[in-house]
Amino acid sequence: DISSLVDFFSFSAWLFYGVTVSCLIIFRFTKKDVERPIKVPIVIPILFVLIAIYLVIGPIIESPQIELLYAFLFIIGGLLFYFPFVYFKLKIKGFEWLTTSVQLLCEVVPSPYEPES
């Protein structure tokens, strides 16, 4: 039902939000010399990560559902495609043709022209 769908989306979204803001905290301490266009007090990201952890762990503790495990495994499963194809730039014969065909079918091919300013 729609309630379960909202729960799974919320679980996934807050998992990604928490990981993203955690990276901000890590970069604050590991890359001190990088210029930041916006700098917030460190308390705000830490509080945000704690709330994200609560919103991810809370539903698991309150009413454990196997579907939450499926959602988590689906997200982790994306790493099986990310590392070989994006990180290591593995090329499979015929995959470029498939990608181009799907882009043309869905009309999502980027334009070769630069927009005028």
N, CA, C and O atoms as CSV, one atom per row, in Angstrom:
chain,resi,resn,atom,element,x,y,z
A,1,ASP,N,N,0.826,-1.192,0.000
A,1,ASP,CA,C,0.000,0.000,0.000
A,1,ASP,C,C,0.866,1.250,0.000
A,1,ASP,O,O,2.090,1.165,0.092
A,2,ILE,N,N,0.239,2.385,-0.101
A,2,ILE,CA,C,0.971,3.652,-0.233
A,2,ILE,C,C,1.750,3.995,1.042
A,2,ILE,O,O,2.800,4.634,0.972
A,3,SER,N,N,1.252,3.582,2.183
A,3,SER,CA,C,1.948,3.857,3.445
A,3,SER,C,C,3.297,3.145,3.494
A,3,SER,O,O,4.291,3.720,3.938
A,4,SER,N,N,3.328,1.910,3.044
A,4,SER,CA,C,4.597,1.166,3.011
A,4,SER,C,C,5.572,1.798,2.031
A,4,SER,O,O,6.770,1.877,2.299
A,5,LEU,N,N,5.052,2.248,0.895
A,5,LEU,CA,C,5.905,2.891,-0.094
A,5,LEU,C,C,6.525,4.168,0.464
A,5,LEU,O,O,7.706,4.436,0.239
A,6,VAL,N,N,5.741,4.950,1.182
A,6,VAL,CA,C,6.257,6.178,1.806
A,6,VAL,C,C,7.305,5.830,2.862
A,6,VAL,O,O,8.320,6.517,2.981
A,7,ASP,N,N,7.059,4.762,3.630
A,7,ASP,CA,C,8.027,4.346,4.652
A,7,ASP,C,C,9.358,3.942,4.025
A,7,ASP,O,O,10.415,4.321,4.528
A,8,PHE,N,N,9.320,3.188,2.946
A,8,PHE,CA,C,10.554,2.738,2.308
A,8,PHE,C,C,11.293,3.883,1.649
A,8,PHE,O,O,12.522,3.936,1.690
A,9,PHE,N,N,10.553,4.807,1.039
A,9,PHE,CA,C,11.199,5.981,0.450
A,9,PHE,C,C,11.837,6.828,1.538
A,9,PHE,O,O,12.968,7.288,1.382
A,10,SER,N,N,11.123,7.039,2.638
A,10,SER,CA,C,11.662,7.839,3.742
A,10,SER,C,C,12.922,7.191,4.310
A,10,SER,O,O,13.902,7.878,4.596
A,11,PHE,N,N,12.894,5.872,4.471
A,11,PHE,CA,C,14.065,5.142,4.967
A,11,PHE,C,C,15.259,5.378,4.046
A,11,PHE,O,O,16.350,5.715,4.506
A,12,SER,N,N,15.045,5.198,2.743
A,12,SER,CA,C,16.134,5.363,1.780
A,12,SER,C,C,16.623,6.801,1.713
A,12,SER,O,O,17.828,7.050,1.682
A,13,ALA,N,N,15.696,7.741,1.692
A,13,ALA,CA,C,16.079,9.146,1.589
A,13,ALA,C,C,16.900,9.583,2.794
A,13,ALA,O,O,17.940,10.221,2.633
A,14,TRP,N,N,16.448,9.250,3.999
A,14,TRP,CA,C,17.186,9.677,5.187
A,14,TRP,C,C,18.518,8.956,5.328
A,14,TRP,O,O,19.456,9.492,5.919
A,15,LEU,N,N,18.607,7.745,4.791
A,15,LEU,CA,C,19.898,7.058,4.777
A,15,LEU,C,C,20.893,7.838,3.919
A,15,LEU,O,O,22.036,8.043,4.326
A,16,PHE,N,N,20.460,8.273,2.734
A,16,PHE,CA,C,21.337,9.051,1.862
A,16,PHE,C,C,21.635,10.436,2.445
A,16,PHE,O,O,22.767,10.912,2.352
A,17,TYR,N,N,20.643,11.082,3.038
A,17,TYR,CA,C,20.881,12.390,3.661
A,17,TYR,C,C,21.930,12.280,4.760
A,17,TYR,O,O,22.833,13.112,4.851
A,18,GLY,N,N,21.810,11.252,5.592
A,18,GLY,CA,C,22.760,11.068,6.686
A,18,GLY,C,C,24.169,10.812,6.191
A,18,GLY,O,O,25.127,11.358,6.737
A,19,VAL,N,N,24.308,9.982,5.156
A,19,VAL,CA,C,25.629,9.696,4.601
A,19,VAL,C,C,26.231,10.959,3.973
A,19,VAL,O,O,27.425,11.219,4.119
A,20,THR,N,N,25.408,11.731,3.284
A,20,THR,CA,C,25.897,12.951,2.640
A,20,THR,C,C,26.407,13.961,3.652
A,20,THR,O,O,27.493,14.516,3.483
A,21,VAL,N,N,25.639,14.203,4.695
A,21,VAL,CA,C,26.058,15.184,5.694
A,21,VAL,C,C,27.216,14.641,6.528
A,21,VAL,O,O,28.031,15.418,7.026
A,22,SER,N,N,27.300,13.322,6.689
A,22,SER,CA,C,28.464,12.738,7.372
A,22,SER,C,C,29.741,13.049,6.600
A,22,SER,O,O,30.783,13.327,7.193
A,23,CYS,N,N,29.653,12.999,5.274
A,23,CYS,CA,C,30.814,13.351,4.449
A,23,CYS,C,C,31.209,14.807,4.655
A,23,CYS,O,O,32.394,15.139,4.641
A,24,LEU,N,N,30.230,15.667,4.845
A,24,LEU,CA,C,30.530,17.076,5.111
A,24,LEU,C,C,31.336,17.215,6.401
A,24,LEU,O,O,32.289,17.991,6.467
A,25,ILE,N,N,30.947,16.459,7.421
A,25,ILE,CA,C,31.677,16.504,8.694
A,25,ILE,C,C,33.093,15.950,8.506
A,25,ILE,O,O,34.057,16.522,9.015
A,26,ILE,N,N,33.214,14.855,7.788
A,26,ILE,CA,C,34.544,14.270,7.558
A,26,ILE,C,C,35.431,15.240,6.788
A,26,ILE,O,O,36.597,15.425,7.135
A,27,PHE,N,N,34.881,15.863,5.740
A,27,PHE,CA,C,35.671,16.809,4.954
A,27,PHE,C,C,36.047,18.042,5.761
A,27,PHE,O,O,37.085,18.651,5.501
A,28,ARG,N,N,35.235,18.420,6.726
A,28,ARG,CA,C,35.555,19.580,7.555
A,28,ARG,C,C,36.866,19.365,8.299
A,28,ARG,O,O,37.632,20.306,8.505
A,29,PHE,N,N,37.123,18.122,8.702
A,29,PHE,CA,C,38.331,17.844,9.465
A,29,PHE,C,C,39.492,17.352,8.609
A,29,PHE,O,O,40.649,17.548,8.982
A,30,THR,N,N,39.214,16.720,7.476
A,30,THR,CA,C,40.309,16.191,6.661
A,30,THR,C,C,40.790,17.169,5.595
A,30,THR,O,O,41.946,17.095,5.179
A,31,LYS,N,N,39.950,18.067,5.153
A,31,LYS,CA,C,40.326,19.035,4.122
A,31,LYS,C,C,40.111,20.448,4.671
A,31,LYS,O,O,39.205,21.166,4.247
A,32,LYS,N,N,40.950,20.820,5.607
A,32,LYS,CA,C,40.786,22.096,6.305
A,32,LYS,C,C,41.089,23.303,5.426
A,32,LYS,O,O,40.548,24.383,5.666
A,33,ASP,N,N,41.944,23.147,4.412
A,33,ASP,CA,C,42.376,24.287,3.619
A,33,ASP,C,C,41.486,24.574,2.414
A,33,ASP,O,O,41.719,25.558,1.712
A,34,VAL,N,N,40.486,23.759,2.156
A,34,VAL,CA,C,39.620,23.956,1.002
A,34,VAL,C,C,38.657,25.105,1.279
A,34,VAL,O,O,38.061,25.193,2.353
A,35,GLU,N,N,38.517,25.987,0.283
A,35,GLU,CA,C,37.601,27.119,0.457
A,35,GLU,C,C,36.162,26.623,0.401
A,35,GLU,O,O,35.809,25.825,-0.468
A,36,ARG,N,N,35.339,27.091,1.320
A,36,ARG,CA,C,33.936,26.700,1.374
A,36,ARG,C,C,33.070,27.933,1.126
A,36,ARG,O,O,33.210,28.936,1.827
A,37,PRO,N,N,32.182,27.870,0.141
A,37,PRO,CA,C,31.326,29.022,-0.117
A,37,PRO,C,C,30.357,29.287,1.027
A,37,PRO,O,O,30.008,30.435,1.302
A,38,ILE,N,N,29.927,28.224,1.689
A,38,ILE,CA,C,29.036,28.358,2.844
A,38,ILE,C,C,29.622,27.534,3.974
A,38,ILE,O,O,29.910,26.350,3.800
A,39,LYS,N,N,29.798,28.146,5.115
A,39,LYS,CA,C,30.334,27.422,6.255
A,39,LYS,C,C,29.348,27.563,7.408
A,39,LYS,O,O,29.010,28.668,7.832
A,40,VAL,N,N,28.899,26.420,7.901
A,40,VAL,CA,C,27.949,26.423,9.010
A,40,VAL,C,C,28.652,25.919,10.259
A,40,VAL,O,O,29.658,25.217,10.159
A,41,PRO,N,N,28.142,26.265,11.432
A,41,PRO,CA,C,28.734,25.719,12.658
A,41,PRO,C,C,28.641,24.190,12.648
A,41,PRO,O,O,27.650,23.630,12.180
A,42,ILE,N,N,29.657,23.529,13.156
A,42,ILE,CA,C,29.744,22.067,13.106
A,42,ILE,C,C,28.616,21.393,13.871
A,42,ILE,O,O,28.313,20.225,13.627
A,43,VAL,N,N,27.997,22.111,14.787
A,43,VAL,CA,C,26.896,21.547,15.580
A,43,VAL,C,C,25.706,21.199,14.686
A,43,VAL,O,O,25.026,20.202,14.929
A,44,ILE,N,N,25.446,21.998,13.667
A,44,ILE,CA,C,24.288,21.775,12.800
A,44,ILE,C,C,24.422,20.461,12.021
A,44,ILE,O,O,23.478,19.670,12.040
A,45,PRO,N,N,25.544,20.182,11.335
A,45,PRO,CA,C,25.649,18.886,10.661
A,45,PRO,C,C,25.630,17.696,11.626
A,45,PRO,O,O,25.064,16.650,11.305
A,46,ILE,N,N,26.237,17.846,12.790
A,46,ILE,CA,C,26.229,16.750,13.763
A,46,ILE,C,C,24.805,16.469,14.223
A,46,ILE,O,O,24.402,15.310,14.316
A,47,LEU,N,N,24.048,17.507,14.508
A,47,LEU,CA,C,22.645,17.346,14.899
A,47,LEU,C,C,21.830,16.716,13.768
A,47,LEU,O,O,20.980,15.859,14.008
A,48,PHE,N,N,22.094,17.145,12.546
A,48,PHE,CA,C,21.388,16.601,11.383
A,48,PHE,C,C,21.666,15.107,11.219
A,48,PHE,O,O,20.755,14.328,10.938
A,49,VAL,N,N,22.929,14.713,11.396
A,49,VAL,CA,C,23.287,13.292,11.263
A,49,VAL,C,C,22.625,12.472,12.370
A,49,VAL,O,O,22.153,11.364,12.116
A,50,LEU,N,N,22.586,12.994,13.574
A,50,LEU,CA,C,21.927,12.277,14.665
A,50,LEU,C,C,20.440,12.090,14.382
A,50,LEU,O,O,19.894,11.018,14.642
A,51,ILE,N,N,19.780,13.120,13.851
A,51,ILE,CA,C,18.368,13.005,13.498
A,51,ILE,C,C,18.182,12.009,12.363
A,51,ILE,O,O,17.229,11.230,12.378
A,52,ALA,N,N,19.079,12.020,11.376
A,52,ALA,CA,C,18.992,11.071,10.265
A,52,ALA,C,C,19.171,9.638,10.770
A,52,ALA,O,O,18.469,8.733,10.318
A,53,ILE,N,N,20.095,9.427,11.693
A,53,ILE,CA,C,20.286,8.091,12.266
A,53,ILE,C,C,19.012,7.643,12.974
A,53,ILE,O,O,18.589,6.495,12.838
A,54,TYR,N,N,18.407,8.549,13.726
A,54,TYR,CA,C,17.150,8.222,14.414
A,54,TYR,C,C,16.052,7.867,13.419
A,54,TYR,O,O,15.304,6.914,13.636
A,55,LEU,N,N,15.949,8.621,12.333
A,55,LEU,CA,C,14.902,8.370,11.351
A,55,LEU,C,C,15.144,7.113,10.520
A,55,LEU,O,O,14.207,6.576,9.930
A,56,VAL,N,N,16.381,6.639,10.465
A,56,VAL,CA,C,16.668,5.382,9.772
A,56,VAL,C,C,16.508,4.196,10.729
A,56,VAL,O,O,15.917,3.179,10.366
A,57,ILE,N,N,17.030,4.326,11.938
A,57,ILE,CA,C,17.000,3.231,12.900
A,57,ILE,C,C,15.634,3.104,13.579
A,57,ILE,O,O,15.217,1.998,13.921
A,58,GLY,N,N,14.938,4.219,13.776
A,58,GLY,CA,C,13.646,4.221,14.473
A,58,GLY,C,C,12.633,3.245,13.903
A,58,GLY,O,O,12.097,2.426,14.650
A,59,PRO,N,N,12.346,3.302,12.593
A,59,PRO,CA,C,11.371,2.353,12.047
A,59,PRO,C,C,11.809,0.892,12.161
A,59,PRO,O,O,10.967,0.000,12.271
A,60,ILE,N,N,13.112,0.643,12.136
A,60,ILE,CA,C,13.596,-0.733,12.257
A,60,ILE,C,C,13.335,-1.262,13.663
A,60,ILE,O,O,12.957,-2.420,13.839
A,61,ILE,N,N,13.540,-0.409,14.656
A,61,ILE,CA,C,13.325,-0.833,16.044
A,61,ILE,C,C,11.838,-0.902,16.371
A,61,ILE,O,O,11.385,-1.839,17.029
A,62,GLU,N,N,11.072,0.101,15.905
A,62,GLU,CA,C,9.644,0.169,16.241
A,62,GLU,C,C,8.848,-0.982,15.629
A,62,GLU,O,O,8.106,-1.666,16.333
A,63,SER,N,N,8.997,-1.195,14.336
A,63,SER,CA,C,8.273,-2.290,13.675
A,63,SER,C,C,9.178,-2.883,12.599
A,63,SER,O,O,9.132,-2.469,11.441
A,64,PRO,N,N,9.996,-3.850,12.989
A,64,PRO,CA,C,10.911,-4.442,12.012
A,64,PRO,C,C,10.141,-5.101,10.861
A,64,PRO,O,O,9.226,-5.897,11.074
A,65,GLN,N,N,10.538,-4.746,9.648
A,65,GLN,CA,C,9.921,-5.317,8.454
A,65,GLN,C,C,11.041,-5.822,7.552
A,65,GLN,O,O,12.092,-5.193,7.423
A,66,ILE,N,N,10.796,-6.949,6.944
A,66,ILE,CA,C,11.798,-7.512,6.035
A,66,ILE,C,C,11.985,-6.611,4.821
A,66,ILE,O,O,13.043,-6.625,4.193
A,67,GLU,N,N,10.957,-5.826,4.489
A,67,GLU,CA,C,11.042,-4.940,3.331
A,67,GLU,C,C,12.094,-3.853,3.525
A,67,GLU,O,O,12.695,-3.402,2.550
A,68,LEU,N,N,12.331,-3.419,4.779
A,68,LEU,CA,C,13.386,-2.437,5.035
A,68,LEU,C,C,14.757,-3.029,4.730
A,68,LEU,O,O,15.646,-2.332,4.240
A,69,LEU,N,N,14.925,-4.311,5.022
A,69,LEU,CA,C,16.169,-4.991,4.666
A,69,LEU,C,C,16.313,-5.068,3.152
A,69,LEU,O,O,17.408,-4.891,2.619
A,70,TYR,N,N,15.207,-5.331,2.460
A,70,TYR,CA,C,15.239,-5.360,0.998
A,70,TYR,C,C,15.636,-3.999,0.434
A,70,TYR,O,O,16.427,-3.920,-0.506
A,71,ALA,N,N,15.086,-2.927,1.011
A,71,ALA,CA,C,15.427,-1.582,0.544
A,71,ALA,C,C,16.920,-1.310,0.752
A,71,ALA,O,O,17.582,-0.759,-0.128
A,72,PHE,N,N,17.443,-1.696,1.913
A,72,PHE,CA,C,18.862,-1.492,2.197
A,72,PHE,C,C,19.730,-2.314,1.253
A,72,PHE,O,O,20.732,-1.814,0.742
A,73,LEU,N,N,19.356,-3.568,1.017
A,73,LEU,CA,C,20.131,-4.415,0.111
A,73,LEU,C,C,20.059,-3.917,-1.323
A,73,LEU,O,O,21.022,-4.063,-2.076
A,74,PHE,N,N,18.937,-3.333,-1.708
A,74,PHE,CA,C,18.809,-2.752,-3.047
A,74,PHE,C,C,19.769,-1.582,-3.213
A,74,PHE,O,O,20.386,-1.429,-4.267
A,75,ILE,N,N,19.898,-0.758,-2.180
A,75,ILE,CA,C,20.818,0.383,-2.225
A,75,ILE,C,C,22.263,-0.119,-2.283
A,75,ILE,O,O,23.054,0.358,-3.096
A,76,ILE,N,N,22.602,-1.070,-1.430
A,76,ILE,CA,C,23.956,-1.629,-1.421
A,76,ILE,C,C,24.252,-2.343,-2.738
A,76,ILE,O,O,25.390,-2.346,-3.208
A,77,GLY,N,N,23.219,-2.948,-3.328
A,77,GLY,CA,C,23.395,-3.626,-4.607
A,77,GLY,C,C,23.851,-2.695,-5.714
A,77,GLY,O,O,24.480,-3.136,-6.675
A,78,GLY,N,N,23.543,-1.416,-5.592
A,78,GLY,CA,C,24.006,-0.445,-6.569
A,78,GLY,C,C,25.517,-0.348,-6.626
A,78,GLY,O,O,26.085,0.015,-7.656
A,79,LEU,N,N,26.169,-0.674,-5.511
A,79,LEU,CA,C,27.632,-0.655,-5.490
A,79,LEU,C,C,28.221,-1.715,-6.417
A,79,LEU,O,O,29.329,-1.557,-6.930
A,80,LEU,N,N,27.465,-2.806,-6.628
A,80,LEU,CA,C,27.932,-3.843,-7.549
A,80,LEU,C,C,28.066,-3.307,-8.969
A,80,LEU,O,O,28.877,-3.812,-9.745
A,81,PHE,N,N,27.286,-2.298,-9.315
A,81,PHE,CA,C,27.384,-1.677,-10.631
A,81,PHE,C,C,28.302,-0.460,-10.621
A,81,PHE,O,O,28.968,-0.173,-11.616
A,82,TYR,N,N,28.339,0.255,-9.498
A,82,TYR,CA,C,29.139,1.480,-9.434
A,82,TYR,C,C,30.631,1.189,-9.574
A,82,TYR,O,O,31.301,1.784,-10.418
A,83,PHE,N,N,31.151,0.290,-8.762
A,83,PHE,CA,C,32.594,0.078,-8.747
A,83,PHE,C,C,33.154,-0.402,-10.081
A,83,PHE,O,O,34.121,0.188,-10.563
A,84,PRO,N,N,32.602,-1.435,-10.701
A,84,PRO,CA,C,33.231,-1.850,-11.966
A,84,PRO,C,C,33.014,-0.866,-13.110
A,84,PRO,O,O,33.931,-0.625,-13.895
A,85,PHE,N,N,31.802,-0.288,-13.219
A,85,PHE,CA,C,31.485,0.516,-14.397
A,85,PHE,C,C,31.848,1.984,-14.262
A,85,PHE,O,O,32.181,2.624,-15.259
A,86,VAL,N,N,31.794,2.532,-13.061
A,86,VAL,CA,C,32.090,3.954,-12.878
A,86,VAL,C,C,33.489,4.142,-12.307
A,86,VAL,O,O,34.290,4.887,-12.871
A,87,TYR,N,N,33.787,3.488,-11.212
A,87,TYR,CA,C,35.067,3.704,-10.539
A,87,TYR,C,C,36.230,3.131,-11.347
A,87,TYR,O,O,37.246,3.800,-11.539
A,88,PHE,N,N,36.077,1.879,-11.825
A,88,PHE,CA,C,37.151,1.241,-12.588
A,88,PHE,C,C,37.003,1.431,-14.094
A,88,PHE,O,O,37.863,0.987,-14.854
A,89,LYS,N,N,35.920,2.089,-14.543
A,89,LYS,CA,C,35.666,2.417,-15.952
A,89,LYS,C,C,35.709,1.176,-16.851
A,89,LYS,O,O,36.300,1.201,-17.931
A,90,LEU,N,N,35.078,0.098,-16.395
A,90,LEU,CA,C,34.998,-1.132,-17.178
A,90,LEU,C,C,34.060,-0.920,-18.362
A,90,LEU,O,O,32.961,-0.391,-18.197
A,91,LYS,N,N,34.483,-1.323,-19.535
A,91,LYS,CA,C,33.677,-1.199,-20.756
A,91,LYS,C,C,33.280,-2.598,-21.227
A,91,LYS,O,O,34.116,-3.498,-21.313
A,92,ILE,N,N,31.998,-2.765,-21.527
A,92,ILE,CA,C,31.496,-4.033,-22.040
A,92,ILE,C,C,31.104,-3.831,-23.495
A,92,ILE,O,O,30.455,-2.844,-23.842
A,93,LYS,N,N,31.504,-4.776,-24.346
A,93,LYS,CA,C,31.226,-4.665,-25.769
A,93,LYS,C,C,29.711,-4.634,-26.003
A,93,LYS,O,O,28.983,-5.497,-25.512
A,94,GLY,N,N,29.249,-3.640,-26.750
A,94,GLY,CA,C,27.841,-3.499,-27.062
A,94,GLY,C,C,27.072,-2.659,-26.064
A,94,GLY,O,O,25.935,-2.267,-26.330
A,95,PHE,N,N,27.671,-2.377,-24.920
A,95,PHE,CA,C,26.961,-1.613,-23.894
A,95,PHE,C,C,26.797,-0.149,-24.293
A,95,PHE,O,O,25.792,0.477,-23.955
A,96,GLU,N,N,27.781,0.403,-25.013
A,96,GLU,CA,C,27.669,1.789,-25.500
A,96,GLU,C,C,26.490,1.912,-26.455
A,96,GLU,O,O,25.741,2.887,-26.397
A,97,TRP,N,N,26.321,0.919,-27.341
A,97,TRP,CA,C,25.202,0.938,-28.279
A,97,TRP,C,C,23.876,0.873,-27.526
A,97,TRP,O,O,22.933,1.587,-27.868
A,98,LEU,N,N,23.798,0.021,-26.504
A,98,LEU,CA,C,22.580,-0.101,-25.707
A,98,LEU,C,C,22.268,1.202,-24.991
A,98,LEU,O,O,21.116,1.637,-24.972
A,99,THR,N,N,23.272,1.827,-24.407
A,99,THR,CA,C,23.085,3.092,-23.703
A,99,THR,C,C,22.574,4.171,-24.653
A,99,THR,O,O,21.626,4.888,-24.330
A,100,THR,N,N,23.193,4.285,-25.807
A,100,THR,CA,C,22.776,5.284,-26.799
A,100,THR,C,C,21.359,5.013,-27.279
A,100,THR,O,O,20.577,5.949,-27.447
A,101,SER,N,N,21.016,3.760,-27.499
A,101,SER,CA,C,19.673,3.417,-27.964
A,101,SER,C,C,18.610,3.776,-26.935
A,101,SER,O,O,17.559,4.313,-27.284
A,102,VAL,N,N,18.882,3.483,-25.676
A,102,VAL,CA,C,17.919,3.810,-24.618
A,102,VAL,C,C,17.798,5.325,-24.453
A,102,VAL,O,O,16.701,5.833,-24.221
A,103,GLN,N,N,18.908,6.050,-24.569
A,103,GLN,CA,C,18.856,7.502,-24.491
A,103,GLN,C,C,18.021,8.079,-25.627
A,103,GLN,O,O,17.223,8.990,-25.408
A,104,LEU,N,N,18.197,7.561,-26.827
A,104,LEU,CA,C,17.406,8.049,-27.963
A,104,LEU,C,C,15.938,7.684,-27.807
A,104,LEU,O,O,15.064,8.489,-28.130
A,105,LEU,N,N,15.654,6.481,-27.316
A,105,LEU,CA,C,14.279,6.050,-27.118
A,105,LEU,C,C,13.563,6.921,-26.089
A,105,LEU,O,O,12.402,7.285,-26.275
A,106,CYS,N,N,14.255,7.247,-25.018
A,106,CYS,CA,C,13.660,8.051,-23.942
A,106,CYS,C,C,13.827,9.553,-24.161
A,106,CYS,O,O,13.355,10.357,-23.357
A,107,GLU,N,N,14.489,9.926,-25.239
A,107,GLU,CA,C,14.748,11.321,-25.577
A,107,GLU,C,C,15.458,12.064,-24.447
A,107,GLU,O,O,15.042,13.150,-24.044
A,108,VAL,N,N,16.529,11.464,-23.945
A,108,VAL,CA,C,17.310,12.072,-22.873
A,108,VAL,C,C,18.750,12.319,-23.278
A,108,VAL,O,O,19.614,12.509,-22.423
A,109,VAL,N,N,19.014,12.316,-24.577
A,109,VAL,CA,C,20.365,12.536,-25.063
A,109,VAL,C,C,20.730,14.002,-24.852
A,109,VAL,O,O,19.955,14.882,-25.227
A,110,PRO,N,N,21.886,14.285,-24.261
A,110,PRO,CA,C,22.278,15.670,-24.079
A,110,PRO,C,C,22.501,16.365,-25.429
A,110,PRO,O,O,22.972,15.764,-26.395
A,111,SER,N,N,22.153,17.616,-25.455
A,111,SER,CA,C,22.309,18.395,-26.682
A,111,SER,C,C,23.782,18.684,-26.944
A,111,SER,O,O,24.534,18.959,-26.009
A,112,PRO,N,N,24.204,18.625,-28.212
A,112,PRO,CA,C,25.603,18.950,-28.517
A,112,PRO,C,C,25.852,20.458,-28.525
A,112,PRO,O,O,27.001,20.895,-28.604
A,113,TYR,N,N,24.788,21.255,-28.443
A,113,TYR,CA,C,24.907,22.706,-28.515
A,113,TYR,C,C,24.940,23.328,-27.146
A,113,TYR,O,O,24.225,22.897,-26.241
A,114,GLU,N,N,25.769,24.342,-26.991
A,114,GLU,CA,C,25.858,25.070,-25.743
A,114,GLU,C,C,24.730,26.099,-25.686
A,114,GLU,O,O,24.468,26.769,-26.685
A,115,PRO,N,N,24.057,26.241,-24.543
A,115,PRO,CA,C,23.022,27.279,-24.451
A,115,PRO,C,C,23.654,28.680,-24.486
A,115,PRO,O,O,24.753,28.891,-23.972
A,116,GLU,N,N,22.953,29.607,-25.088
A,116,GLU,CA,C,23.466,30.982,-25.152
A,116,GLU,C,C,23.269,31.669,-23.824
A,116,GLU,O,O,22.237,31.499,-23.175
A,117,SER,N,N,24.265,32.454,-23.413
A,117,SER,CA,C,24.185,33.144,-22.127
A,117,SER,C,C,23.536,34.495,-22.275
A,117,SER,O,O,23.385,35.218,-21.291
